[in-house]
Short mmCIF file of N, CA, C and O in Angstrom, two decimals:
data_model
loop_
_atom_site.label_atom_id
_atom_site.label_comp_id
_atom_site.label_asym_id
_atom_site.label_seq_id
_atom_site.Cartn_x
_atom_site.Cartn_y
_atom_site.Cartn_z
N ASP A 1 -5.41 -11.23 -12.91
CA ASP A 1 -5.19 -10.89 -14.24
C ASP A 1 -4.77 -12.07 -15.03
O ASP A 1 -4.89 -12.31 -16.13
N MET A 2 -3.53 -12.62 -14.47
CA MET A 2 -3.00 -13.84 -15.19
C MET A 2 -4.08 -14.98 -15.38
O MET A 2 -4.08 -15.50 -16.61
N MET A 3 -4.77 -15.27 -14.38
CA MET A 3 -5.64 -16.35 -14.52
C MET A 3 -6.79 -16.03 -15.50
O MET A 3 -7.20 -16.80 -16.39
N ARG A 4 -7.33 -14.75 -15.61
CA ARG A 4 -8.35 -14.28 -16.46
C ARG A 4 -7.90 -14.50 -17.97
O ARG A 4 -8.44 -14.91 -18.70
N GLU A 5 -6.55 -14.00 -18.15
CA GLU A 5 -5.90 -14.13 -19.51
C GLU A 5 -5.83 -15.69 -19.87
O GLU A 5 -6.01 -16.07 -21.09
N LYS A 6 -5.42 -16.51 -19.02
CA LYS A 6 -5.40 -17.88 -19.30
C LYS A 6 -6.77 -18.50 -19.65
O LYS A 6 -6.88 -19.32 -20.50
N VAL A 7 -7.79 -18.21 -18.97
CA VAL A 7 -8.99 -18.78 -19.24
C VAL A 7 -9.63 -18.22 -20.40
O VAL A 7 -10.18 -19.00 -21.25
N PHE A 8 -9.47 -16.96 -20.71
CA PHE A 8 -9.94 -16.53 -22.02
C PHE A 8 -9.18 -17.06 -23.16
O PHE A 8 -9.63 -17.40 -24.41
N TYR A 9 -7.80 -17.17 -23.04
CA TYR A 9 -6.96 -17.85 -24.08
C TYR A 9 -7.61 -19.24 -24.21
O TYR A 9 -7.83 -19.66 -25.53
N PHE A 10 -7.96 -20.02 -23.20
CA PHE A 10 -8.28 -21.42 -23.28
C PHE A 10 -9.65 -21.37 -24.12
O PHE A 10 -10.01 -22.14 -25.03
N LEU A 11 -10.45 -20.49 -23.65
CA LEU A 11 -11.86 -20.38 -24.32
C LEU A 11 -11.84 -20.10 -25.92
O LEU A 11 -12.52 -20.72 -26.69
N ASN A 12 -10.92 -19.18 -26.13
CA ASN A 12 -10.66 -18.85 -27.57
C ASN A 12 -10.23 -20.10 -28.39
O ASN A 12 -10.68 -20.40 -29.55
N ARG A 13 -9.20 -20.85 -27.67
CA ARG A 13 -8.78 -22.07 -28.42
C ARG A 13 -9.84 -23.20 -28.46
O ARG A 13 -9.99 -23.85 -29.41
N ALA A 14 -10.66 -23.20 -27.43
CA ALA A 14 -11.67 -24.25 -27.43
C ALA A 14 -12.64 -24.06 -28.41
O ALA A 14 -13.25 -24.99 -29.11
N VAL A 15 -13.20 -22.75 -28.67
CA VAL A 15 -14.13 -22.40 -29.66
C VAL A 15 -13.54 -22.72 -31.03
O VAL A 15 -14.38 -23.14 -32.00
N ASP A 16 -12.34 -22.65 -31.19
CA ASP A 16 -11.62 -22.81 -32.46
C ASP A 16 -11.75 -24.44 -32.82
O ASP A 16 -11.79 -24.77 -34.06
N SER A 17 -11.42 -25.14 -31.65
CA SER A 17 -11.32 -26.56 -31.89
C SER A 17 -12.76 -27.22 -31.79
O SER A 17 -13.19 -28.33 -32.56
N MET A 18 -13.59 -26.84 -30.82
CA MET A 18 -14.94 -27.50 -30.56
C MET A 18 -16.03 -26.74 -31.27
O MET A 18 -17.14 -27.44 -31.40
N GLY A 19 -15.94 -25.53 -31.68
CA GLY A 19 -17.03 -24.97 -32.31
C GLY A 19 -18.25 -24.93 -31.59
O GLY A 19 -18.03 -24.62 -30.34
N ALA A 20 -19.36 -25.10 -32.04
CA ALA A 20 -20.67 -24.98 -31.29
C ALA A 20 -20.89 -26.03 -30.27
O ALA A 20 -21.61 -25.73 -29.31
N ASP A 21 -20.03 -26.82 -30.16
CA ASP A 21 -20.17 -27.95 -29.08
C ASP A 21 -19.77 -27.34 -27.79
O ASP A 21 -20.01 -27.89 -26.74
N LEU A 22 -19.06 -26.26 -27.87
CA LEU A 22 -18.68 -25.61 -26.55
C LEU A 22 -19.67 -24.79 -25.99
O LEU A 22 -19.75 -24.56 -24.77
N ILE A 23 -20.73 -24.39 -26.73
CA ILE A 23 -21.71 -23.40 -26.18
C ILE A 23 -22.47 -23.96 -24.89
O ILE A 23 -22.64 -23.19 -23.91
N PRO A 24 -22.83 -25.08 -24.88
CA PRO A 24 -23.55 -25.66 -23.65
C PRO A 24 -22.86 -25.44 -22.34
O PRO A 24 -23.23 -25.45 -21.15
N PHE A 25 -21.43 -25.51 -22.44
CA PHE A 25 -20.54 -25.43 -21.40
C PHE A 25 -20.23 -24.01 -20.83
O PHE A 25 -19.47 -23.99 -19.69
N ILE A 26 -20.53 -22.90 -21.53
CA ILE A 26 -20.08 -21.57 -21.06
C ILE A 26 -21.19 -20.68 -20.59
O ILE A 26 -20.94 -19.65 -20.21
N HIS A 27 -22.44 -21.13 -20.57
CA HIS A 27 -23.48 -20.39 -20.11
C HIS A 27 -23.20 -19.84 -18.77
O HIS A 27 -23.28 -18.61 -18.35
N ASP A 28 -23.00 -20.76 -17.66
CA ASP A 28 -22.79 -20.38 -16.29
C ASP A 28 -21.51 -19.34 -16.18
O ASP A 28 -21.63 -18.37 -15.50
N PHE A 29 -20.49 -19.75 -16.90
CA PHE A 29 -19.23 -18.77 -16.85
C PHE A 29 -19.68 -17.39 -17.38
O PHE A 29 -19.29 -16.36 -16.68
N THR A 30 -20.32 -17.47 -18.60
CA THR A 30 -20.70 -16.09 -19.26
C THR A 30 -21.55 -15.37 -18.31
O THR A 30 -21.32 -14.13 -18.09
N THR A 31 -22.62 -15.86 -17.81
CA THR A 31 -23.47 -15.22 -16.83
C THR A 31 -22.83 -14.75 -15.66
O THR A 31 -22.97 -13.53 -15.26
N GLN A 32 -21.91 -15.44 -15.11
CA GLN A 32 -21.07 -15.02 -13.84
C GLN A 32 -20.40 -13.85 -14.19
O GLN A 32 -20.32 -12.87 -13.42
N ILE A 33 -19.65 -13.86 -15.35
CA ILE A 33 -18.82 -12.63 -15.76
C ILE A 33 -19.72 -11.40 -15.96
O ILE A 33 -19.44 -10.26 -15.51
N LEU A 34 -20.77 -11.60 -16.60
CA LEU A 34 -21.66 -10.50 -16.93
C LEU A 34 -22.22 -9.84 -15.61
O LEU A 34 -22.41 -8.64 -15.47
N VAL A 35 -22.50 -10.65 -14.73
CA VAL A 35 -23.23 -10.19 -13.43
C VAL A 35 -22.24 -9.57 -12.21
O VAL A 35 -22.32 -8.69 -11.72
N THR A 36 -21.01 -10.31 -12.20
CA THR A 36 -20.06 -9.82 -11.21
C THR A 36 -18.62 -9.64 -11.63
O THR A 36 -17.89 -9.15 -10.89
N GLY A 37 -18.50 -9.69 -13.01
CA GLY A 37 -17.12 -9.38 -13.46
C GLY A 37 -16.65 -7.93 -13.53
O GLY A 37 -17.64 -6.92 -13.61
N SER A 38 -15.36 -7.66 -13.45
CA SER A 38 -14.97 -6.15 -13.51
C SER A 38 -15.13 -5.78 -14.98
O SER A 38 -15.38 -6.66 -15.93
N PRO A 39 -15.16 -4.44 -15.29
CA PRO A 39 -15.17 -4.02 -16.63
C PRO A 39 -14.21 -4.69 -17.57
O PRO A 39 -14.57 -4.95 -18.65
N LYS A 40 -12.94 -5.00 -17.03
CA LYS A 40 -11.95 -5.67 -17.83
C LYS A 40 -12.34 -7.03 -18.17
O LYS A 40 -12.23 -7.51 -19.51
N ASP A 41 -13.10 -7.61 -17.27
CA ASP A 41 -13.49 -9.13 -17.53
C ASP A 41 -14.68 -9.02 -18.58
O ASP A 41 -14.74 -9.99 -19.56
N VAL A 42 -15.57 -8.13 -18.51
CA VAL A 42 -16.70 -7.98 -19.49
C VAL A 42 -16.21 -7.67 -20.75
O VAL A 42 -16.68 -8.15 -21.80
N ALA A 43 -15.27 -6.74 -20.83
CA ALA A 43 -14.58 -6.36 -22.23
C ALA A 43 -14.00 -7.63 -22.90
O ALA A 43 -14.23 -8.04 -24.12
N GLU A 44 -13.25 -8.50 -22.11
CA GLU A 44 -12.69 -9.64 -22.53
C GLU A 44 -13.81 -10.74 -23.15
O GLU A 44 -13.70 -11.36 -24.12
N LEU A 45 -14.86 -10.81 -22.24
CA LEU A 45 -15.86 -11.72 -22.55
C LEU A 45 -16.56 -11.28 -23.76
O LEU A 45 -16.90 -12.13 -24.67
N LEU A 46 -16.93 -10.05 -24.05
CA LEU A 46 -17.47 -9.62 -25.22
C LEU A 46 -16.72 -9.79 -26.50
O LEU A 46 -17.16 -10.10 -27.57
N THR A 47 -15.33 -9.70 -26.33
CA THR A 47 -14.40 -9.94 -27.45
C THR A 47 -14.39 -11.43 -27.70
O THR A 47 -14.45 -11.88 -28.84
N PHE A 48 -14.50 -12.25 -26.63
CA PHE A 48 -14.58 -13.83 -26.85
C PHE A 48 -15.92 -14.08 -27.59
O PHE A 48 -15.90 -14.95 -28.57
N LEU A 49 -16.98 -13.54 -27.13
CA LEU A 49 -18.46 -13.78 -27.76
C LEU A 49 -18.27 -13.36 -29.18
O LEU A 49 -19.00 -14.05 -30.06
N GLY A 50 -17.73 -12.27 -29.53
CA GLY A 50 -17.58 -11.87 -31.01
C GLY A 50 -16.81 -12.95 -31.80
O GLY A 50 -17.19 -13.18 -32.95
N HIS A 51 -15.72 -13.30 -31.24
CA HIS A 51 -14.98 -14.44 -31.90
C HIS A 51 -15.86 -15.61 -32.02
O HIS A 51 -15.83 -16.30 -33.11
N MET A 52 -16.66 -16.18 -30.98
CA MET A 52 -17.44 -17.15 -31.18
C MET A 52 -18.56 -17.12 -32.19
O MET A 52 -18.75 -18.01 -33.04
N VAL A 53 -19.06 -15.92 -32.23
CA VAL A 53 -20.20 -15.63 -33.51
C VAL A 53 -19.53 -15.81 -34.63
O VAL A 53 -20.17 -16.45 -35.51
N VAL A 54 -18.33 -15.40 -35.03
CA VAL A 54 -17.63 -15.46 -36.23
C VAL A 54 -17.39 -16.95 -36.55
O VAL A 54 -17.38 -17.50 -37.68
N LYS A 55 -16.95 -17.82 -35.47
CA LYS A 55 -16.63 -19.19 -35.70
C LYS A 55 -17.84 -20.05 -35.81
O LYS A 55 -17.89 -20.98 -36.68
N VAL A 56 -18.93 -19.82 -35.02
CA VAL A 56 -20.01 -20.73 -35.13
C VAL A 56 -21.20 -20.28 -35.74
O VAL A 56 -22.25 -20.90 -35.94
N LYS A 57 -21.22 -18.99 -36.13
CA LYS A 57 -22.40 -18.27 -36.76
C LYS A 57 -23.77 -18.63 -36.04
O LYS A 57 -23.81 -18.31 -34.97
N ALA A 58 -24.74 -18.94 -36.98
CA ALA A 58 -26.07 -19.14 -36.45
C ALA A 58 -26.20 -20.01 -35.08
O ALA A 58 -27.16 -20.02 -34.49
N ALA A 59 -25.15 -20.99 -35.02
CA ALA A 59 -25.24 -21.94 -33.92
C ALA A 59 -25.42 -21.26 -32.61
O ALA A 59 -25.73 -21.66 -31.54
N ALA A 60 -24.76 -19.95 -32.50
CA ALA A 60 -24.69 -19.14 -31.45
C ALA A 60 -26.07 -18.42 -31.01
O ALA A 60 -26.18 -17.97 -29.95
N ARG A 61 -26.81 -18.40 -31.88
CA ARG A 61 -28.06 -17.44 -31.78
C ARG A 61 -28.91 -17.87 -30.67
O ARG A 61 -29.24 -16.94 -29.86
N PRO A 62 -29.21 -19.07 -30.43
CA PRO A 62 -30.02 -19.33 -29.15
C PRO A 62 -29.46 -18.81 -27.89
O PRO A 62 -29.97 -18.56 -26.98
N PHE A 63 -28.07 -19.29 -27.77
CA PHE A 63 -27.28 -18.84 -26.74
C PHE A 63 -27.36 -17.37 -26.54
O PHE A 63 -27.58 -16.77 -25.34
N LEU A 64 -27.11 -16.51 -27.56
CA LEU A 64 -27.01 -15.09 -27.44
C LEU A 64 -28.34 -14.61 -27.14
O LEU A 64 -28.45 -13.51 -26.53
N GLU A 65 -29.45 -15.13 -27.59
CA GLU A 65 -30.90 -14.79 -27.41
C GLU A 65 -31.15 -14.73 -26.00
O GLU A 65 -31.80 -13.74 -25.32
N LYS A 66 -30.69 -15.85 -25.27
CA LYS A 66 -30.84 -15.85 -23.76
C LYS A 66 -30.18 -14.76 -23.02
O LYS A 66 -30.66 -14.34 -22.08
N LEU A 67 -28.94 -14.45 -23.35
CA LEU A 67 -28.13 -13.59 -22.90
C LEU A 67 -28.12 -12.09 -23.33
O LEU A 67 -27.56 -11.36 -22.68
N GLY A 68 -28.92 -11.99 -24.38
CA GLY A 68 -28.70 -10.66 -24.93
C GLY A 68 -29.13 -9.45 -24.19
O GLY A 68 -28.50 -8.40 -24.11
N GLY A 69 -30.23 -9.63 -23.36
CA GLY A 69 -30.52 -8.41 -22.46
C GLY A 69 -29.58 -8.12 -21.36
O GLY A 69 -29.28 -7.13 -21.17
N VAL A 70 -28.85 -9.30 -20.81
CA VAL A 70 -27.94 -9.12 -19.74
C VAL A 70 -26.77 -8.45 -20.43
O VAL A 70 -25.89 -7.58 -19.91
N ILE A 71 -26.33 -8.86 -21.58
CA ILE A 71 -25.04 -8.41 -22.31
C ILE A 71 -25.38 -6.88 -22.62
O ILE A 71 -24.38 -6.10 -22.25
N ALA A 72 -26.40 -6.42 -23.24
CA ALA A 72 -26.65 -5.01 -23.40
C ALA A 72 -26.70 -4.23 -22.10
O ALA A 72 -26.05 -3.12 -22.19
N GLU A 73 -27.33 -4.68 -21.19
CA GLU A 73 -27.50 -4.10 -19.94
C GLU A 73 -26.25 -3.79 -19.30
O GLU A 73 -26.00 -2.63 -18.92
N ARG A 74 -25.40 -4.79 -19.22
CA ARG A 74 -24.03 -4.49 -18.61
C ARG A 74 -23.20 -3.72 -19.46
O ARG A 74 -22.48 -2.78 -18.94
N ALA A 75 -23.20 -3.92 -20.71
CA ALA A 75 -22.36 -3.13 -21.76
C ALA A 75 -22.78 -1.53 -21.65
O ALA A 75 -21.88 -0.62 -21.50
N LEU A 76 -24.08 -1.36 -21.69
CA LEU A 76 -24.48 0.03 -21.67
C LEU A 76 -24.49 0.68 -20.41
O LEU A 76 -24.41 1.95 -20.10
N ALA A 77 -24.43 -0.07 -19.23
CA ALA A 77 -24.28 0.39 -17.89
C ALA A 77 -22.68 1.04 -17.80
O ALA A 77 -22.49 1.88 -16.97
N ASN A 78 -21.93 0.64 -18.55
CA ASN A 78 -20.57 0.88 -18.61
C ASN A 78 -20.24 2.23 -19.64
O ASN A 78 -19.04 2.16 -20.14
N ARG A 79 -21.30 2.83 -20.04
CA ARG A 79 -21.06 3.96 -21.01
C ARG A 79 -19.86 4.86 -20.33
O ARG A 79 -20.06 5.30 -19.35
N PRO A 80 -18.89 5.25 -21.20
CA PRO A 80 -17.92 6.13 -20.69
C PRO A 80 -18.58 7.41 -20.46
O PRO A 80 -19.30 7.91 -21.29
N ASP A 81 -17.84 8.25 -19.56
CA ASP A 81 -18.27 9.55 -19.37
C ASP A 81 -17.44 10.43 -20.19
O ASP A 81 -16.23 10.76 -20.03
N LEU A 82 -17.96 10.98 -21.28
CA LEU A 82 -17.16 11.79 -22.12
C LEU A 82 -16.92 13.18 -21.97
O LEU A 82 -16.07 13.79 -22.55
N SER A 83 -17.44 13.67 -20.77
CA SER A 83 -17.21 14.91 -20.33
C SER A 83 -15.93 15.11 -19.39
O SER A 83 -15.44 16.25 -19.34
N VAL A 84 -15.34 13.87 -19.29
CA VAL A 84 -14.17 13.93 -18.34
C VAL A 84 -12.83 14.21 -19.31
O VAL A 84 -12.72 13.51 -20.29
N THR A 85 -12.20 15.28 -18.82
CA THR A 85 -11.06 15.67 -19.90
C THR A 85 -9.84 14.77 -19.64
O THR A 85 -9.10 14.43 -20.50
N ILE A 86 -9.61 14.31 -18.42
CA ILE A 86 -8.40 13.50 -18.06
C ILE A 86 -9.06 12.15 -17.50
O ILE A 86 -9.51 11.91 -16.43
N PRO A 87 -9.25 11.17 -18.45
CA PRO A 87 -9.96 9.79 -17.99
C PRO A 87 -9.19 9.09 -17.02
O PRO A 87 -7.87 8.99 -16.95
N SER A 88 -9.83 8.58 -15.99
CA SER A 88 -9.24 7.76 -14.98
C SER A 88 -9.08 6.36 -15.47
O SER A 88 -9.65 6.10 -16.60
N GLU A 89 -8.59 5.51 -14.77
CA GLU A 89 -8.38 4.08 -15.16
C GLU A 89 -9.82 3.41 -15.25
O GLU A 89 -10.00 2.77 -16.27
N GLU A 90 -10.62 3.74 -14.38
CA GLU A 90 -12.10 3.19 -14.61
C GLU A 90 -12.73 3.82 -15.68
O GLU A 90 -13.48 2.86 -16.41
N SER A 91 -12.62 4.97 -15.93
CA SER A 91 -13.19 5.46 -17.24
C SER A 91 -12.69 4.92 -18.58
O SER A 91 -13.45 4.64 -19.42
N ARG A 92 -11.26 4.53 -18.52
CA ARG A 92 -10.81 3.81 -19.65
C ARG A 92 -11.32 2.43 -19.68
O ARG A 92 -11.60 1.86 -20.86
N GLU A 93 -11.49 1.75 -18.62
CA GLU A 93 -12.04 0.44 -18.63
C GLU A 93 -13.49 0.43 -19.14
O GLU A 93 -13.93 -0.48 -19.74
N GLN A 94 -14.22 1.39 -18.69
CA GLN A 94 -15.60 1.53 -19.21
C GLN A 94 -15.56 1.68 -20.70
O GLN A 94 -16.52 1.32 -21.34
N HIS A 95 -14.78 2.56 -21.19
CA HIS A 95 -14.62 2.84 -22.70
C HIS A 95 -14.26 1.56 -23.38
O HIS A 95 -14.85 1.24 -24.42
N ASP A 96 -13.49 0.71 -22.75
CA ASP A 96 -12.99 -0.55 -23.31
C ASP A 96 -14.23 -1.49 -23.51
O ASP A 96 -14.53 -2.22 -24.45
N VAL A 97 -15.11 -1.49 -22.44
CA VAL A 97 -16.19 -2.24 -22.55
C VAL A 97 -17.17 -1.89 -23.56
O VAL A 97 -17.81 -2.60 -24.32
N PHE A 98 -17.47 -0.60 -23.69
CA PHE A 98 -18.30 -0.06 -24.59
C PHE A 98 -17.77 -0.24 -26.06
O PHE A 98 -18.56 -0.77 -26.96
N LYS A 99 -16.40 -0.24 -26.35
CA LYS A 99 -15.92 -0.54 -27.60
C LYS A 99 -16.08 -2.01 -27.92
O LYS A 99 -16.47 -2.36 -29.05
N ALA A 100 -15.95 -2.87 -26.88
CA ALA A 100 -15.87 -4.36 -27.17
C ALA A 100 -17.33 -4.64 -27.45
O ALA A 100 -17.72 -5.57 -28.29
N PHE A 101 -18.36 -4.05 -26.84
CA PHE A 101 -19.81 -4.28 -27.11
C PHE A 101 -20.08 -4.07 -28.53
O PHE A 101 -20.64 -4.72 -29.24
N PHE A 102 -19.69 -2.90 -29.01
CA PHE A 102 -19.95 -2.46 -30.42
C PHE A 102 -19.28 -3.36 -31.40
O PHE A 102 -19.75 -3.71 -32.40
N SER A 103 -18.02 -3.85 -31.09
CA SER A 103 -17.24 -4.81 -31.92
C SER A 103 -18.19 -6.11 -31.91
O SER A 103 -18.32 -6.78 -32.93
N PHE A 104 -18.68 -6.64 -30.69
CA PHE A 104 -19.49 -7.76 -30.55
C PHE A 104 -20.80 -7.58 -31.55
O PHE A 104 -21.17 -8.44 -32.21
N VAL A 105 -21.44 -6.43 -31.42
CA VAL A 105 -22.64 -6.16 -32.32
C VAL A 105 -22.37 -6.15 -33.77
O VAL A 105 -23.12 -6.94 -34.49
N ASN A 106 -21.14 -5.66 -34.01
CA ASN A 106 -20.65 -5.79 -35.41
C ASN A 106 -20.45 -7.15 -35.83
O ASN A 106 -20.89 -7.46 -37.13
N SER A 107 -20.00 -8.10 -34.93
CA SER A 107 -19.81 -9.40 -35.41
C SER A 107 -21.08 -10.10 -35.66
O SER A 107 -21.09 -10.85 -36.71
N ILE A 108 -22.01 -9.70 -34.84
CA ILE A 108 -23.40 -10.34 -35.14
C ILE A 108 -23.95 -9.88 -36.46
O ILE A 108 -24.49 -10.56 -37.33
N ILE A 109 -23.88 -8.50 -36.75
CA ILE A 109 -24.35 -8.06 -37.82
C ILE A 109 -23.70 -8.68 -39.25
O ILE A 109 -24.34 -8.94 -40.22
N LEU A 110 -22.33 -8.65 -39.03
CA LEU A 110 -21.65 -9.32 -40.30
C LEU A 110 -21.90 -10.65 -40.53
O LEU A 110 -21.61 -11.18 -41.57
N GLN A 111 -22.36 -11.45 -39.53
CA GLN A 111 -22.70 -12.70 -39.78
C GLN A 111 -24.22 -12.89 -40.03
O GLN A 111 -24.74 -14.13 -40.04
N ASP A 112 -24.91 -11.79 -40.43
CA ASP A 112 -26.36 -11.94 -40.70
C ASP A 112 -27.00 -12.66 -39.66
O ASP A 112 -27.96 -13.53 -39.83
N MET A 113 -26.86 -12.26 -38.46
CA MET A 113 -27.64 -12.87 -37.22
C MET A 113 -28.32 -11.90 -36.50
O MET A 113 -28.68 -11.94 -35.27
N PRO A 114 -28.96 -10.70 -37.16
CA PRO A 114 -29.61 -9.76 -36.29
C PRO A 114 -31.01 -10.17 -35.83
O PRO A 114 -31.61 -11.37 -36.01
#
């Protein structure tokens, strides 16, 4: 958990300072998290990607077009089960991924990048 927090903190700072120059260096990391990461990792990644979209705007488009299908597939695979009355930790994490996904999509829409 501590390492994940530090990595995402670094990435958020890097996108603030490097802007679009960071994009070529994060493809493998992003793909790895989407394929093998926990729901918590995916939620953090989607939050980071939303931040990146706001910072670099259209420069992120080619990167996101390559990963869009994987992002949507992973996020929608984590749809929370709304029929559960007392959500488990796993259910809460899935809900966080779902929320982060819609926040990410909102970032794209607000930056006129549909």
